[in-house]
């Protein structure tokens, strides 16, 4: 602990030792890194998409956060045992920052390594976005400060236990809680994101608000405990109230969300070749989509069903695209997916399942497409319908009676 003047008080060598290799941050960094590696290996990103890989790396905070809180509590116990026994002219915040600097550095390094590892495992490594970096940095600072606050308010055994359990539970349990928007508050985006999605800004704001509140409240506790006895804690209390109010303001918009932390990805990121548009990360599936689209379009025409001559396809219904492309690189798998999506897409019913009669007619059209494409021997799950089975002569009637979704 840095100080301008130290009174002639002798301390045991173990307390006075500030060798970097013997700091809690370094001692706990190895098991923390191993746990983070095991976590990432067991929870890979949803796709080879930098944002999905970055989200998986950010999720490693579930094991890194408890390690940081434990190391910070350990460091702060030493500070607590020495406080008042030496003369210090530096501010409490500067003293705390000096003491916790190795913990913060270890946390940032571990999380940085997780991001590098996650991107290295991806076929399309890239920048995951500043939102995830912000949540990562805030998480490191918030859980470190939380551990320090515990050490200054609780006994050793209780504080160390809480430092391990509270961050872990806060980062893992909300994923299974109701209401579903609770999972969007801890800086650990769950199930994010497919290539057609980006992280919702409301999730970023809510997580940043809550992590920021944890950081500020923890620092307020530290200030009350370490400030001179004559310094009344009015300022700390006012700051704490303001932090809680700001957190509530930031969390409010996220209460309208469901389980997904994602928002639609801007269509401007699509890359188009002729009549097929794909996300850059799915470029490897272009050949499969091209072959499948040629076959499915021909099969639809063979059934004497209408299709716009200039129809283009993509992963989302934007700019007049039919949302029927797939990230599969196998042409047969792409044919199965397109055969299931084309009737609903042309009828504007991709997400509308409110009319059972219309749904049955569209499913029967899908069955006709599957038969025309001869997909029954593909070994892939196909759409089935009840008897009587449709025949090609039924196609025009089924299409006419299906109608269009609003």
XYZ file of N, CA, C and O in Angstrom, residues 38-39 55 71-72 92-93 117 121 130 136 161 230 234 251 300-301 337 347 349 356 366 375 392 399 402:
104
model
N -12.609 -23.961 -19.672
C -13.604 -25.031 -19.614
C -15.004 -24.491 -19.901
O -15.812 -25.147 -20.572
N -15.294 -23.290 -19.404
C -16.602 -22.680 -19.642
C -16.795 -22.410 -21.130
O -17.847 -22.723 -21.695
N -20.004 -12.867 -27.610
C -20.985 -13.077 -26.551
C -20.612 -14.280 -25.700
O -20.741 -14.251 -24.473
N -10.391 -12.428 -5.086
C -9.065 -11.815 -5.019
C -9.139 -10.410 -4.429
O -8.285 -10.012 -3.621
N -10.169 -9.638 -4.819
C -10.316 -8.284 -4.283
C -10.598 -8.314 -2.788
O -10.064 -7.491 -2.021
N -8.442 7.757 -0.065
C -8.836 6.359 0.051
C -8.990 5.703 -1.317
O -8.677 4.514 -1.487
N -9.466 6.469 -2.315
C -9.679 5.901 -3.638
C -8.353 5.536 -4.303
O -8.231 4.477 -4.943
N -9.393 -16.141 -27.745
C -9.585 -17.574 -27.942
C -10.882 -17.845 -28.699
O -10.916 -18.668 -29.629
N -11.254 -19.589 -32.559
C -11.963 -20.831 -32.854
C -12.983 -20.671 -33.972
O -13.529 -21.651 -34.461
N -18.147 -2.837 -29.773
C -17.779 -2.107 -28.562
C -18.741 -2.394 -27.418
O -18.368 -2.266 -26.250
N -17.784 -6.123 -20.756
C -16.671 -6.863 -20.181
C -15.902 -6.009 -19.177
O -15.629 -6.435 -18.053
N -16.847 -16.244 1.237
C -17.911 -17.116 0.704
C -18.860 -16.331 -0.194
O -19.208 -16.770 -1.294
N -14.251 11.652 10.930
C -14.974 12.923 10.978
C -15.683 13.257 9.685
O -16.430 14.224 9.612
N -22.621 11.628 4.130
C -23.771 12.174 3.412
C -23.548 12.107 1.901
O -24.453 11.732 1.135
N -32.753 0.406 -16.707
C -33.346 -0.928 -16.777
C -34.760 -0.882 -17.351
O -35.199 -1.837 -18.005
N -41.284 -25.348 -58.122
C -42.476 -24.504 -57.919
C -43.125 -24.174 -59.264
O -44.362 -24.220 -59.391
N -42.311 -23.877 -60.265
C -42.852 -23.598 -61.597
C -43.487 -24.842 -62.215
O -44.503 -24.754 -62.916
N -34.748 -26.913 -46.502
C -35.121 -25.681 -45.807
C -35.910 -24.750 -46.722
O -36.940 -24.181 -46.320
N -46.523 -16.327 -49.471
C -47.826 -15.939 -48.918
C -47.700 -14.902 -47.801
O -48.702 -14.535 -47.182
N -46.448 -15.317 -44.880
C -46.888 -15.956 -43.640
C -45.732 -16.619 -42.896
O -45.939 -17.633 -42.214
N -55.455 -22.097 -38.943
C -55.144 -23.521 -39.140
C -55.409 -24.005 -40.561
O -54.649 -24.814 -41.105
N -45.952 -27.490 -49.410
C -44.582 -27.874 -49.075
C -44.342 -29.347 -49.374
O -43.298 -29.732 -49.904
N -37.075 -35.498 -52.182
C -36.275 -35.354 -50.958
C -36.552 -36.450 -49.930
O -35.955 -36.450 -48.861
N -50.073 -33.332 -57.459
C -49.743 -32.098 -58.191
C -50.951 -31.350 -58.729
O -50.930 -30.111 -58.806
N -53.057 -23.240 -53.533
C -52.446 -21.904 -53.498
C -53.505 -20.821 -53.519
O -53.411 -19.825 -52.793
N -55.309 -20.823 -50.084
C -54.468 -20.426 -48.936
C -54.551 -18.940 -48.677
O -54.547 -18.481 -47.529
